[in-house]
Every structure is written in structure tokens, then in C-alpha cells.
Coordinates of C-alpha atoms and ligand atoms in Angstrom, one line a residue:
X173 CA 17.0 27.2 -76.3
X174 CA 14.2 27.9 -79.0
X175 CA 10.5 27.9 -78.5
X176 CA 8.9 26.6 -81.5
X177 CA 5.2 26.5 -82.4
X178 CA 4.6 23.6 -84.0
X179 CA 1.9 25.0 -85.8
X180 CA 4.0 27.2 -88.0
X181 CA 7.3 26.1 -87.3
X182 CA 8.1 30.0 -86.5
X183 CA 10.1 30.5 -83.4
X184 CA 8.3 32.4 -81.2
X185 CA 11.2 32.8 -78.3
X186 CA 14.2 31.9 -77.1
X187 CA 16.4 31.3 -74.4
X188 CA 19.8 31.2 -73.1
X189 CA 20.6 28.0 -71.1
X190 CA 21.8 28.3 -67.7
X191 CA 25.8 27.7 -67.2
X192 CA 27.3 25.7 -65.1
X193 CA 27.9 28.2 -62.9
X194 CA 24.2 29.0 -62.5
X195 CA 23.5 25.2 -61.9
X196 CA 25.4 25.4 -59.0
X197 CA 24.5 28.3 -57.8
X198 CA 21.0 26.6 -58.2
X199 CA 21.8 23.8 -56.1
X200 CA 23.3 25.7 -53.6
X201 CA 20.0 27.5 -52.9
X202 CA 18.1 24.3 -53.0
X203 CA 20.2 22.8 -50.2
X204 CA 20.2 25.8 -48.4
X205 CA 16.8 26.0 -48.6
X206 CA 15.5 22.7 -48.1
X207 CA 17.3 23.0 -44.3
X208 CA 14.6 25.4 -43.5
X209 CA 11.4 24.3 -45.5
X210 CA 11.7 20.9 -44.1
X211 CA 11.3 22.4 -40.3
X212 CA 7.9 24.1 -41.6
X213 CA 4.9 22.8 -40.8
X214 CA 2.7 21.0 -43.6
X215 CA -0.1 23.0 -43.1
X216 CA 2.0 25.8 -43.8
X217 CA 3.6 24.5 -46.8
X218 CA 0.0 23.6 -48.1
X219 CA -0.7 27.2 -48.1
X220 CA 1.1 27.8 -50.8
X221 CA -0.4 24.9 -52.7
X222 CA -3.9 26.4 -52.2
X223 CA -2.9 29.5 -53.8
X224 CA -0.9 28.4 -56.5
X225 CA -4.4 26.7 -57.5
X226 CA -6.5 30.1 -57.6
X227 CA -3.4 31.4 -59.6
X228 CA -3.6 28.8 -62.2
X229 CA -7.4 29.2 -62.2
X230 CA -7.0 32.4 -62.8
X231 CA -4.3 31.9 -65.6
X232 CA -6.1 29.4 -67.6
X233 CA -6.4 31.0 -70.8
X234 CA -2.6 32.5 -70.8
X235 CA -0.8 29.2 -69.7
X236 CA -3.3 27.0 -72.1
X237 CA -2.3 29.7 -74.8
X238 CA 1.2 29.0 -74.4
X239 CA 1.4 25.2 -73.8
X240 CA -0.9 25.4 -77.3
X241 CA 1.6 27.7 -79.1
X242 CA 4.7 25.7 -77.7
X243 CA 3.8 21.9 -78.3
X244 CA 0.5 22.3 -80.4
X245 CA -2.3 21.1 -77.7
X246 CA -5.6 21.5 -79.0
X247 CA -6.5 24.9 -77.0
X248 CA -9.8 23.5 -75.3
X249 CA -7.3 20.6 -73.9
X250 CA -4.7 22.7 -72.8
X251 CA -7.5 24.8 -70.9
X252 CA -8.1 21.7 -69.0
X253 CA -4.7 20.6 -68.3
X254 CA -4.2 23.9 -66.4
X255 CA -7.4 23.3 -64.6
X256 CA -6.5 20.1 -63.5
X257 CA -3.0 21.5 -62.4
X258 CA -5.0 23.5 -60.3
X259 CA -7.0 20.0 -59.0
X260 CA -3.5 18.6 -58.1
X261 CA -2.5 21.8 -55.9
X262 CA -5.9 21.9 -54.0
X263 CA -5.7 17.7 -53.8
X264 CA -2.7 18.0 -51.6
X265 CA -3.0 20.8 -50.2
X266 CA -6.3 18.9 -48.8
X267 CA -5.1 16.0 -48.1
X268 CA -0.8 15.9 -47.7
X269 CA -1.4 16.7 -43.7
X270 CA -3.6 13.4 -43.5
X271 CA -1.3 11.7 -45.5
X272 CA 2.0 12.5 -44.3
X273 CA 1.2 11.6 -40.5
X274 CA 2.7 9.3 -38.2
X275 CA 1.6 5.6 -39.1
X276 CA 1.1 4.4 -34.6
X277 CA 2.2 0.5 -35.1
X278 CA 1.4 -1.5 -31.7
X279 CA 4.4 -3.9 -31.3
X280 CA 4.8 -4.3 -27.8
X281 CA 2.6 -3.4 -24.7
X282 CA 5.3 -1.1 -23.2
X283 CA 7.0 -0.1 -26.7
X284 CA 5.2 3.6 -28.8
X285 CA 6.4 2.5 -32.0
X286 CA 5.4 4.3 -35.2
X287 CA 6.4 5.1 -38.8
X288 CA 6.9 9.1 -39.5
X289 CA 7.3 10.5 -43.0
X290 CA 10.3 12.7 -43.3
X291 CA 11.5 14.7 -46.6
X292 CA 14.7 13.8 -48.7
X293 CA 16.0 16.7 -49.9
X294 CA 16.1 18.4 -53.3
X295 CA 14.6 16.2 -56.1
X296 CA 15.1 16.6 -59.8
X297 CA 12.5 16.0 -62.1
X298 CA 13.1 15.6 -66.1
X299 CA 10.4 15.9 -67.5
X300 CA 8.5 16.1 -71.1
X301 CA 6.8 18.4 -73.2
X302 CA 3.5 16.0 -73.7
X303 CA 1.5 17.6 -70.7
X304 CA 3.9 20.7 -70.4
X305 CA 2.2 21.8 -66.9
X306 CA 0.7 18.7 -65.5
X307 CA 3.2 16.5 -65.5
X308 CA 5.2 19.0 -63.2
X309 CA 2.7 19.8 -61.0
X310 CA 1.8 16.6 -60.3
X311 CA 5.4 16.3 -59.4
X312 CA 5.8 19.4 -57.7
X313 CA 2.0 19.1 -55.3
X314 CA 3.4 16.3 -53.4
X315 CA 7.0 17.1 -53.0
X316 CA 6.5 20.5 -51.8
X317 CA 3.6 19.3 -49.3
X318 CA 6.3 16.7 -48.1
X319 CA 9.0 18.7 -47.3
X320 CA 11.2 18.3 -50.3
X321 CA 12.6 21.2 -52.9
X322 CA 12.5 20.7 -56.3
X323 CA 14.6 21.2 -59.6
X324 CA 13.3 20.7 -63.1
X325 CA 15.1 19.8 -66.2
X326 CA 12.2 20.3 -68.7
X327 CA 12.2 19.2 -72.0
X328 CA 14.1 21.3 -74.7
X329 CA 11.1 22.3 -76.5
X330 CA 9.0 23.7 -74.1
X331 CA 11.4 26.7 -72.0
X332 CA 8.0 28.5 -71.8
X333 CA 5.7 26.1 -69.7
X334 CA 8.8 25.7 -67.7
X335 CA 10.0 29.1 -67.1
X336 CA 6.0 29.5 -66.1
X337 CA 6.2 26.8 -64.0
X338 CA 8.7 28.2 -61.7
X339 CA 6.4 31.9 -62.0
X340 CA 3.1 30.7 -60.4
X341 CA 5.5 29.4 -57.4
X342 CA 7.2 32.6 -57.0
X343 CA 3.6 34.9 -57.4
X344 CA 2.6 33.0 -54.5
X345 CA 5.2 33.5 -52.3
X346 CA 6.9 29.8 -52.6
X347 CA 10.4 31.2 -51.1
X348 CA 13.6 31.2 -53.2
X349 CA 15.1 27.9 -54.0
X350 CA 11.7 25.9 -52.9
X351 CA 11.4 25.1 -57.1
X352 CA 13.5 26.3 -59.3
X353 CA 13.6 25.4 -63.3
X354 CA 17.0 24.7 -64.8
X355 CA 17.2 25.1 -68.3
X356 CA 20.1 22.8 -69.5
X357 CA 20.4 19.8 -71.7
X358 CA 20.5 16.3 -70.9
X359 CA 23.5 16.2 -70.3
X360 CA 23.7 18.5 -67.7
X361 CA 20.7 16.8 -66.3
X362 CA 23.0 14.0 -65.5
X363 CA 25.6 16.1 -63.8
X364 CA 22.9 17.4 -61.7
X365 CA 21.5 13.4 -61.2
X366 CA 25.6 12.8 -59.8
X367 CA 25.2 15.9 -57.6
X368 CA 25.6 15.4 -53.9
X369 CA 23.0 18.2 -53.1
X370 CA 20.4 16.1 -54.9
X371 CA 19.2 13.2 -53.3
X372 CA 16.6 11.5 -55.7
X373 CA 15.2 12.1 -59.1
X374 CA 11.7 11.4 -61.1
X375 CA 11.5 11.0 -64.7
X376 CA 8.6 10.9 -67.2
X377 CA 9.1 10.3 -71.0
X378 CA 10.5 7.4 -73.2
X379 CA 12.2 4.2 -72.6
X380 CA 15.7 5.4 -73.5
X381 CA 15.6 8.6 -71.3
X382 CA 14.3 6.5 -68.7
X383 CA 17.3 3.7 -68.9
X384 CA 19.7 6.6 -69.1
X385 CA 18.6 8.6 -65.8
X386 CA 17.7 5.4 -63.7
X387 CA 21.7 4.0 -65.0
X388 CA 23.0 7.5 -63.7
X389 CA 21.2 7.6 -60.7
X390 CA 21.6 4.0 -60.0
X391 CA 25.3 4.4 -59.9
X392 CA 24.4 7.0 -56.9
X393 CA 22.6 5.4 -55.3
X394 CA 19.5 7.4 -55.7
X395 CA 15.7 6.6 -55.4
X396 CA 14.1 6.9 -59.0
X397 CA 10.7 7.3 -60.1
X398 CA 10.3 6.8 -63.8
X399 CA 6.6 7.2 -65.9
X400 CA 7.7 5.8 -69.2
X401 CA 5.7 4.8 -72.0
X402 CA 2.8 2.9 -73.0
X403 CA 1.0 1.0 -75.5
X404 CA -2.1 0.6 -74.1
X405 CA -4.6 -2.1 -74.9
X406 CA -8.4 -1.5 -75.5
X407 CA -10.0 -4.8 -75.2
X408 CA -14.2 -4.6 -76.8
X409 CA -15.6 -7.3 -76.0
X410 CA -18.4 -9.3 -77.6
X411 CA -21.2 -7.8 -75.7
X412 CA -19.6 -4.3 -75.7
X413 CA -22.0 -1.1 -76.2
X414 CA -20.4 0.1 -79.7
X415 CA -21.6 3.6 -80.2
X416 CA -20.3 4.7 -76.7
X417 CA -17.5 2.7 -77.2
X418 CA -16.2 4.3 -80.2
X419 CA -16.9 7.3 -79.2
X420 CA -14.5 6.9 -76.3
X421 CA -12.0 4.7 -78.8
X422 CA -11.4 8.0 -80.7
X423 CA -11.0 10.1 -77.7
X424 CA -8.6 7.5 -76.0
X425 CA -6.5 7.6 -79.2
X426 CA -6.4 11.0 -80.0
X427 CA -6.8 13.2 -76.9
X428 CA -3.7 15.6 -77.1
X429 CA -2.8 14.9 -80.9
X430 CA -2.5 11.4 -79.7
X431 CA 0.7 12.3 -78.6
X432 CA 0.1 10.7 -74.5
X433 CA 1.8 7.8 -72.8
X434 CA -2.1 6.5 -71.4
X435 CA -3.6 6.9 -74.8
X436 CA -5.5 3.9 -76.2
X437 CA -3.1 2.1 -78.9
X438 CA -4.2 -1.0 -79.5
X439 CA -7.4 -1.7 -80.2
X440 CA -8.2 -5.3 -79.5
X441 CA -11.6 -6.6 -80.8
X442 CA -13.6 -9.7 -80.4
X443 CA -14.4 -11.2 -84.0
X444 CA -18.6 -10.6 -83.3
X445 CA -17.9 -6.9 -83.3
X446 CA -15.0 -6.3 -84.6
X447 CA -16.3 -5.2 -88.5
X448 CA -19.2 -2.8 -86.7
X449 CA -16.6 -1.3 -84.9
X450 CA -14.0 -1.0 -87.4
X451 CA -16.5 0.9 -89.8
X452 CA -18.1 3.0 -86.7
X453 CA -13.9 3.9 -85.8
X454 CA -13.0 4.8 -89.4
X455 CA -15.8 6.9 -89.7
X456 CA -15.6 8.7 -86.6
X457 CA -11.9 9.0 -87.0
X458 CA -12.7 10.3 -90.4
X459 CA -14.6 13.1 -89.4
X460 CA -12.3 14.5 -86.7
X461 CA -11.0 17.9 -87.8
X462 CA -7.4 18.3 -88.1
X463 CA -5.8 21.8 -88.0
X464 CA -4.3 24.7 -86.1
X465 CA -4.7 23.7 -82.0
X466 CA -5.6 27.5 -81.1
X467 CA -8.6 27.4 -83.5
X468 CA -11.4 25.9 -80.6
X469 CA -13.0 23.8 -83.6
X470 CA -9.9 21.9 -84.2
X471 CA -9.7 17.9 -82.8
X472 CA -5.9 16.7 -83.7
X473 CA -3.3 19.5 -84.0
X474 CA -0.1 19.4 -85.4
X475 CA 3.1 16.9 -83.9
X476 CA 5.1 18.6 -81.3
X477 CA 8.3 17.9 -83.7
X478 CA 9.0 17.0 -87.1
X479 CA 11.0 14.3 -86.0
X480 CA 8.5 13.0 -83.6
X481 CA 6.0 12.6 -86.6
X482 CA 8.8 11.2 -89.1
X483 CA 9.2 8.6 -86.3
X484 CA 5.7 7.8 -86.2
X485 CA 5.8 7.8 -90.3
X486 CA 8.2 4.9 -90.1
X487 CA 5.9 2.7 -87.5
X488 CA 3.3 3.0 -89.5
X489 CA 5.5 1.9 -93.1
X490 CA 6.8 -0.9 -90.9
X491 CA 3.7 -2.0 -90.5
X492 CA 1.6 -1.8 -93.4
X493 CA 5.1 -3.9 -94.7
X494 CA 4.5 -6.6 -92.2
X495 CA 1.0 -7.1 -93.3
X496 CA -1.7 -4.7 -91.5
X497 CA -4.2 -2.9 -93.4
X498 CA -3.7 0.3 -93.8
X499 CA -7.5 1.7 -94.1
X500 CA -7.8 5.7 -92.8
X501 CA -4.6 7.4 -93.5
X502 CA -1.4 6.9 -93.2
X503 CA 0.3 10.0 -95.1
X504 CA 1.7 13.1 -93.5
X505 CA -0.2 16.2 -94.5
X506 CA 0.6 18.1 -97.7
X507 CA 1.0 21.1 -95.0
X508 CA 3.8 23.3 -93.6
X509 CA 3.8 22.2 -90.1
X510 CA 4.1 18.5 -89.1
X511 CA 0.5 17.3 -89.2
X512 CA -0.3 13.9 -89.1
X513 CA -4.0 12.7 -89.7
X514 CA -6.2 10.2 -87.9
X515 CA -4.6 6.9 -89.0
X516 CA -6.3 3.6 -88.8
X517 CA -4.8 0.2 -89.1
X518 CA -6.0 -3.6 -89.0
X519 CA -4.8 -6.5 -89.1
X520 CA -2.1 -5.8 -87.4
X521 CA 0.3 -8.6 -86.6
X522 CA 2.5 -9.2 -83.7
X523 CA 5.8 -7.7 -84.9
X524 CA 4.7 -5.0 -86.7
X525 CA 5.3 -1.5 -85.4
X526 CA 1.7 -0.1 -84.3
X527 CA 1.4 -3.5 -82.3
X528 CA 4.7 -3.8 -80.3
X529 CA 6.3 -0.4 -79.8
X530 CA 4.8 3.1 -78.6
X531 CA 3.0 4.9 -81.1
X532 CA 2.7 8.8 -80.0
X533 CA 0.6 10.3 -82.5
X534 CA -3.5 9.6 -84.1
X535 CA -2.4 6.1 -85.2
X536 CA -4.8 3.0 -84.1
X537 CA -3.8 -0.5 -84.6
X538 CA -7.2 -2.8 -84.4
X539 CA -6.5 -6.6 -84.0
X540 CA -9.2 -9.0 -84.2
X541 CA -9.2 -11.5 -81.5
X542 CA -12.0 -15.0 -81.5
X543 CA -12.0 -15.1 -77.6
X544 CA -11.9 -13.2 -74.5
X545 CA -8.9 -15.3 -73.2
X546 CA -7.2 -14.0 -76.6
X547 CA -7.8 -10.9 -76.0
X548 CA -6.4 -10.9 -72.8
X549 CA -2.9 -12.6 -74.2
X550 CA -3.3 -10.2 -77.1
X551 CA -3.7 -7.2 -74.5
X552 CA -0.6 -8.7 -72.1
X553 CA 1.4 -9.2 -75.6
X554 CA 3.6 -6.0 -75.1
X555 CA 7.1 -5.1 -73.2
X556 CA 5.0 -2.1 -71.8
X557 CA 2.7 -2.0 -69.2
X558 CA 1.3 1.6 -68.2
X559 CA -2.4 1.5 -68.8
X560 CA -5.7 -0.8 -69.8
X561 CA -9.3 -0.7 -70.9
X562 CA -12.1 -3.1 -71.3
X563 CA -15.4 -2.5 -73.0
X564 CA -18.6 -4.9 -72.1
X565 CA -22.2 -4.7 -71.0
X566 CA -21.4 -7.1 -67.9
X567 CA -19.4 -5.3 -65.3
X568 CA -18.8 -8.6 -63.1
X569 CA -17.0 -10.0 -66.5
X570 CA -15.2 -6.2 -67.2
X571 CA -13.7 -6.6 -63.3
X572 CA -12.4 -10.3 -63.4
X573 CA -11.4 -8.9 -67.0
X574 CA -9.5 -6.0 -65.7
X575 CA -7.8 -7.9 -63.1
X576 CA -6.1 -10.2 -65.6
X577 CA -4.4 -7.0 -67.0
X578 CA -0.7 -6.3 -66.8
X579 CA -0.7 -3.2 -66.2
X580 CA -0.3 -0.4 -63.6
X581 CA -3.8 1.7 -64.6
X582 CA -7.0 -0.9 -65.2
X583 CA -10.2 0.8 -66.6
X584 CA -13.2 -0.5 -67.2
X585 CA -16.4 1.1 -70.0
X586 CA -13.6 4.0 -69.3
X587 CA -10.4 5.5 -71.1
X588 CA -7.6 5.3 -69.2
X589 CA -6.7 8.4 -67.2
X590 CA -4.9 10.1 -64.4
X591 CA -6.6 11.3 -61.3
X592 CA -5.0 13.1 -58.3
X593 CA -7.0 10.4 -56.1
X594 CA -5.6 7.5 -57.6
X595 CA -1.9 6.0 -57.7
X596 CA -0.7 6.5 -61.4
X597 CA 2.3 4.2 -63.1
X598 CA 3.3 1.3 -64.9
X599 CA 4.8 -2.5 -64.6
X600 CA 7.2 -3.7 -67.0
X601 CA 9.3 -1.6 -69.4
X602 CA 6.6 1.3 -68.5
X603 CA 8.2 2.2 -65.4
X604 CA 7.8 1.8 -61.4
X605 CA 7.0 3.7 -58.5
X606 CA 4.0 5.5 -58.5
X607 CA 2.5 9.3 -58.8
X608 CA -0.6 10.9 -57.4
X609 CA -2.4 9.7 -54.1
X610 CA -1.2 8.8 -50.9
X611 CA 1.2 6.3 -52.6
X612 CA 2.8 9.6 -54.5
X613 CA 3.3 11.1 -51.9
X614 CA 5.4 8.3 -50.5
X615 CA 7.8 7.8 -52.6
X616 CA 10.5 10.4 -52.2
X617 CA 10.1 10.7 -48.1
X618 CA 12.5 8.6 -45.3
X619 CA 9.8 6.4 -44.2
X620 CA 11.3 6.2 -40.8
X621 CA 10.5 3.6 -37.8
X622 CA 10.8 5.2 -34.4
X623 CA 10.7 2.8 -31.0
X624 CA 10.1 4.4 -27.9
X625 CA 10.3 2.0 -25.2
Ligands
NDP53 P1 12.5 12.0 -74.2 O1 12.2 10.8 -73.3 O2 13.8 12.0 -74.9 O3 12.4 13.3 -73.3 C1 11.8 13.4 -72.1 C2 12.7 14.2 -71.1 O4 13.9 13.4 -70.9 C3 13.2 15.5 -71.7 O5 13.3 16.5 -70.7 C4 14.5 15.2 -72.2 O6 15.4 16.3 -72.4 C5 15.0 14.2 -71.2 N1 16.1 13.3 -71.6 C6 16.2 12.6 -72.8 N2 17.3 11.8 -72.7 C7 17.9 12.0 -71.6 C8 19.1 11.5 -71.0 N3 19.8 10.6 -71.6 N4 19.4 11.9 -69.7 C9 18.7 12.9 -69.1 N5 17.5 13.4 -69.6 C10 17.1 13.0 -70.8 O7 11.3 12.2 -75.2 P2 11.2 12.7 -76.7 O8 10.8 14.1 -76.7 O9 12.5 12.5 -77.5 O10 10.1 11.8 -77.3 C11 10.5 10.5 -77.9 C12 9.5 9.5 -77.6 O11 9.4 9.3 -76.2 C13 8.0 9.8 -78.0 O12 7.8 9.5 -79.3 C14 7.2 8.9 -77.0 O13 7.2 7.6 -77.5 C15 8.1 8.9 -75.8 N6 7.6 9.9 -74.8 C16 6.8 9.4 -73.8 C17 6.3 10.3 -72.9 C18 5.4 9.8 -71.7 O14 4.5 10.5 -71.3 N7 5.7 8.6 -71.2 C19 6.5 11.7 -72.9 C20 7.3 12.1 -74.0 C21 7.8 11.2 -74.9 P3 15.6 17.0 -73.8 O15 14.2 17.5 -74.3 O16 16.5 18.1 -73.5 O17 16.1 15.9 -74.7

């Protein structure tokens, strides 16, 4: 397995994939280990959240450095993503005992009936190379808290994050087998999925990935959890402040090289505003500077993979063929690496690319709508439902707004974004179940009734 930054193209390490052999030694150690972390207490599994946190606080410039050099995240944002890995750890480790206690349901005078919140076992998690650290340890927080062991299947691009990953559980004492990082392909993901030692599996990343694991572990009969994609809407309406709102338009569309499932896609603008904000976008998109992530004044970094922006290329062809205006951009960078610069587009009909698949990169489709009922059909118009945002002065007409949303994550005069407090996931072809919360914690434990007459 290479590491390759995607800055330079240079590969800055590699790896030897684990055999099949190793796998199974793997999940030998997880089953033999979940028999034991299971019986600990949850304080006591906790503790180990709480220090993993001060670890990560105190690694934030090497594990920022390293998600930067492997997947091109602007180095401020990667700096935060470690930070907020360390929010996740203390969130739980706060809050799991709380969460994971008996639920006392009165039935019957005589009867002590209650709910209890027991582990499942080892739980894979395939993950992607977006939010390298984050979306692990969002994984990982709960899971450990509950009782459960885990096994990663990272993506193929980032061996490092994931190889680090599985460090900052072992410098704090997180015993042998408690998380462990397999580095194997797909494929052997889905052996692993059909193992009998694993007993549910969580998967973030695209549509196709997601069909695939959910198929595998469906013929199982296994408990999935999949965060797929999104093509979020961001509704302005009429009476929407427009210099904060653009300000936040850029930053929804281009936070992490625009390359995030919750990033703001399409743009969808009442006809009052919509030229005002289309000149206030392009100029502010305009001025964002494009370059190498681990320079601190650099806004949009390179693509994680050629072939991720070669993808994004073709949306963008597609639609400036069926019709949209192509008015910022819209040509890869006469560079080495895979840059793609801030692209805007309007008028973008219904079928063209930008407006009714995923697009992960700085690409914005605006679409002018006449009415707020429009907008809201306009906003609903997509297969995917992760994440939403509505921009308006009134915050009575922003709530009954937001609730008209299909969509797991409703945000109003905000970008959408994920918080360790609040459930995160999607309706439609975006996934189900959710992460984060209470309600993360949830999903992978035996929610199990006890009567006690
Ligand atoms: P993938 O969805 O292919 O990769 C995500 C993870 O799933 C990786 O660990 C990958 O492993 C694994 N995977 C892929 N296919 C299978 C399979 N059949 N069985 C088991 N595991 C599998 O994302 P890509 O990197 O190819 O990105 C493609 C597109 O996906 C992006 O352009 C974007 O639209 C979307 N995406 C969405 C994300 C989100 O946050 N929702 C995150 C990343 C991508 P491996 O790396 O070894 O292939």
C-alpha cells in the first residue's frame, strides 16, 4: 500500500498489506478480547477515552501534518480535525455511562422491567480518507465506551492516519485486540464483513461502497450503519443577510478542498437575491488561494487523487453540456499535482451533473428559484439526503423552512456540520442509522428487555 501526497504526487511511504493469515489472527484477538472488555466497567473503559483525548491534544501538529501530507487537507483544517477527535473522546468519555444505563420501564405494579444496553461484539468499520482521523474516532468513542472491539478497513490511500489511529489507542494503554487496523483491500473487507467473529459493520463513503458492504452484510445477517454521500442544498432566501451568507456559502463549499459529504452543493437562490449573490460568490470564490495544504495561507489544496478530480472534471463538462453557466472555472490547473480551482456554475438544470449527483471537490451549482415553495422542491429534488441549510432574516420562517427538508442534518443561518452532541446521518440514498449522540451510541448494542416479576 502506497502513501501518496497529493500535493506532489511523491510517495512518501509504503506498506505491506496484511495476509490472510494476519487477518485471522486479527480476528482471533478481537473475539478473544471482546469476552473480557465487555465484563469491564464503563467508567473504566472511558478512561481510556479521556486519555486518548490529551494524547491527540498533544499530537495535533504531527497527526494534522500527516493527514495534510496524505490526502492534501489544508494544514489549519487538519489541526482542527484532530482537535475535534479529541472532542469526540472527552464527549463519551463524559457522557457513555449516562447513556448506556438501564432504561426502568413501569409495566406492571408487581413487574421491574427495564431495557439494558449490552455490546455486540467486534465491529468493522470501512472507512474513507476524507476526514482521515474523525471519521474513525467518531466510530471508535462510542463503540469502545459500549463494550464493543473494533476493526478498521481504512481507505487505501491513507495507511498512515490509519496505522496512527490504532497508535494513540495503544500509547494509552487500550489493551491488545480492543482496535486494531487491518490493512487489506476491499475485498478482504468483505471476507472479514462474512466472518463469524464479526458481528456488525459501519461504513462511510460513496453510494457504491455502501450498496456493496450493506449486500455482504445483508446476506449475514448483520446490523449496518452506512454515512454515504450528499448533495446538500443551500436554500437563500429572499430576505437572507448576503454578506454573512456568502461568506458561509464559500466555506460550506470548500471546507476540506470541498472534498466532504455535508459540504454545501447546491446553492439554491430566490430570484430577489440571486444576481447579488452570485456576483458576491464569484468574487469571494475568486479570491480563495489555491495551493500546497501545508502552506497555512492556502484555502483549497490539491484533490486527494487524480482520478477523484478527473471525475469531478466530467460532472462539471456534463453540465456546462446540459446548459449551466459555467462562470468561475471549470479547468484543472496547469500544475503537477491534481488541483482543481474554485468552480462556479449557474443555471444549472435538473439533469445536469452538479445538480443531481455528488460533487466532491470546489464546484457550486447555483439555481435560481421564484418562490420559497420552489426552493423547497428544488432543495428535496435529489436521490440524496444527508444534510440542509437555509439562509433568512426570520428565524420562525428558517424553522418551518427547515422542517420541510428531506434530510437527516437541518441547519438554519448555519453550514451544515457534525457535532459530537447531535445525531449525524442521512435519509434516502445518503444512508441510515445514525453517528454521534446518545442515538450513536445505540446503534451497535443488544438493546435488551429484562422482566423481573
Ligand atoms: P469509496 O466509497 O470507494 O471508499 C470508501 C471506503 O470504502 C474505502 O475504505 C474503500 O476501500 C472502501 N470500499 C470501496 N468499495 C468497497 C467494497 N465494494 N467493499 C468494501 N469496501 C469498499 O470512495 P472513493 O475514495 O472511491 O471516492 C469516490 C467517491 O465517493 C467520492 O468522489 C465521493 O463522491 C464519495 N465519497 C463520499 C464520502 C463521504 O464522506 N460520504 C467519503 C469518500 C468518498 P479502498 O480505499 O481500498 O477502495
Amino acid at each position: 500500500m502506497e502513501s501518496r501526497n497529493p500535493a506532489t504526487g511523491e510517495v512518501v511511504a509504503t506498506y505491506t498489506e496484511h495476509t490472510d493469515a494476519e487477518v485471522d489472527a486479527a480476528l482471533d484477538r478481537a473475539q478473544e478480547r471482546y469476552s473480557a472488555w465487555r465484563e469491564r466497567t464503563v467508567q473504566d473503559r472511558c478512561g481510556y477515552l479521556q486519555r486518548a483525548a490529551d494524547v491527540l491534544r498533544d499530537r495535533v501538529d504531527e497527526y494534522g501534518a500527516l493527514m495534510t501530507r496524505e490526502m492534501g487537507k489544508p494544514i489549519d483544517q487538519a489541526r482542527a480535525e484532530v482537535e475535534k477527535c479529541a472532542w469526540v473522546c472527552d464527549y463519551y468519555a463524559e457522557r457513555a455511562d449516562e447513556q448506556l444505563a438501564d432504561e426502568v420501564i413501569g409495566t406492571a405494579p408487581d413487574a421491574h422491567t427495564l431495557v439494558s444496553y449490552e455490546p455486540l461484539g467486534p465491529v468493522l468499520a470501512v472507512m474513507p480518507w476524507n476526514f482521515p482521523l474523525w471519521q474513525v474516532f467518531r466510530f471508535v468513542a462510542p463503540n469502545l465506551a459500549a463494550g464493543n472491539v473494533g476493526l478498521l478497513k481504512h481507505a487505501s490511500n491513507v495507511p498512515g492516519c490509519a496505522l496512527a489511529i490504532e497508535e494513540v489507542l495503544r500509547d494509552v494503554g487500550v489493551p491488545e485486540g480492543a482496535f486494531q487496523t487491518l490493512l487489506v483491500d476491499s475485498g478482504t473487507a468483505n471476507d472479514v464483513i462474512a466472518d463469524d467473529r464479526v458481528r456488525a459493520v459501519t461504513l462511510t463513503g460513496s453510494e457504491p461502497a455502501g450498496r456493496a458492504v450493506a449486500e455482504r452484510a445483508g446476506r449475514e445477517l448483520k446490523k449496518t450503519v452506512l454515512e454515504l454521500g450528499g448533495s446538500d442544498p443551500f436554500v437563500v432566501l429572499d430576505d437572507a443577510p448576503l454578506p454573512e451568507t456568502v461568506e458561509k456559502a464559500v466555506t460550506a463549499r470548500v471546507q476540506n478542498n470541498g472534498q466532504s459529504c455535508i459540504a454545501g452543493k447546491r446553492f439554491v437562490v430566490h430570484t430577489d437575491v440571486h444576481d447579488a449573490f452570485v456576483d458576491r460568490f464569484v468574487d469571494a470564490m475568486a479570491a480563495l488561494t489555491v495551493g500546497d495544504p501545508s502552506d497555512e495561507a492556502t484555502d483549497v489544496g490539491p484533490m486527494a487523487r487524480p482520478d477523484l478530480m478527473d471525475e469531478l472534471h466530467e460532472q462539471v463538462e456534463h453540465s456546462v453540456a446540459a446548459g449551466a453557466d459555467l462562470v468561475l472555472g471549470g479547468e484543472p490547473l496547469d500544475r503537477e499535482a491534481a488541483y482543481y480551482p474554485p468552480t462556479v456554475l449557474t443555471d444549472v438544470p435538473a439533469d445536469a451533473a452538479a445538480a443531481c449527483e455528488e460533487t466532491f471537490g470546489p464546484v457550486a451549482a447555483v439555481i435560481e428559484v421564484g418562490s420559497e415553495r420552489e426552493a423547497l422542491a428544488v432543495a428535496n429534488d435529489s436521490d440524496l439526503g444527508l444534510g440542509a441549510s437555509v439562509w433568512t432574516s426570520d428565524l420562525d420562517r428558517g424553522q418551518r423552512f427547515a422542517r420541510g427538508f428531506e434530510a437527516g442534518c437541518c441547519f438554519v443561518n448555519e453550514y451544515v456540520k457534525s457535532d459530537p452532541r447531535l445525531p449525524f446521518g442521512g435519509i434516502k440514498d445518503s444512508g441510515y442509522g445514525r453517528e454521534l449522540s446518545h442515538h450513536g451510541i445505540h446503534e451497535f448494542v443488544n438493546r435488551k428487555t429484562v422482566w423481573v416479576d
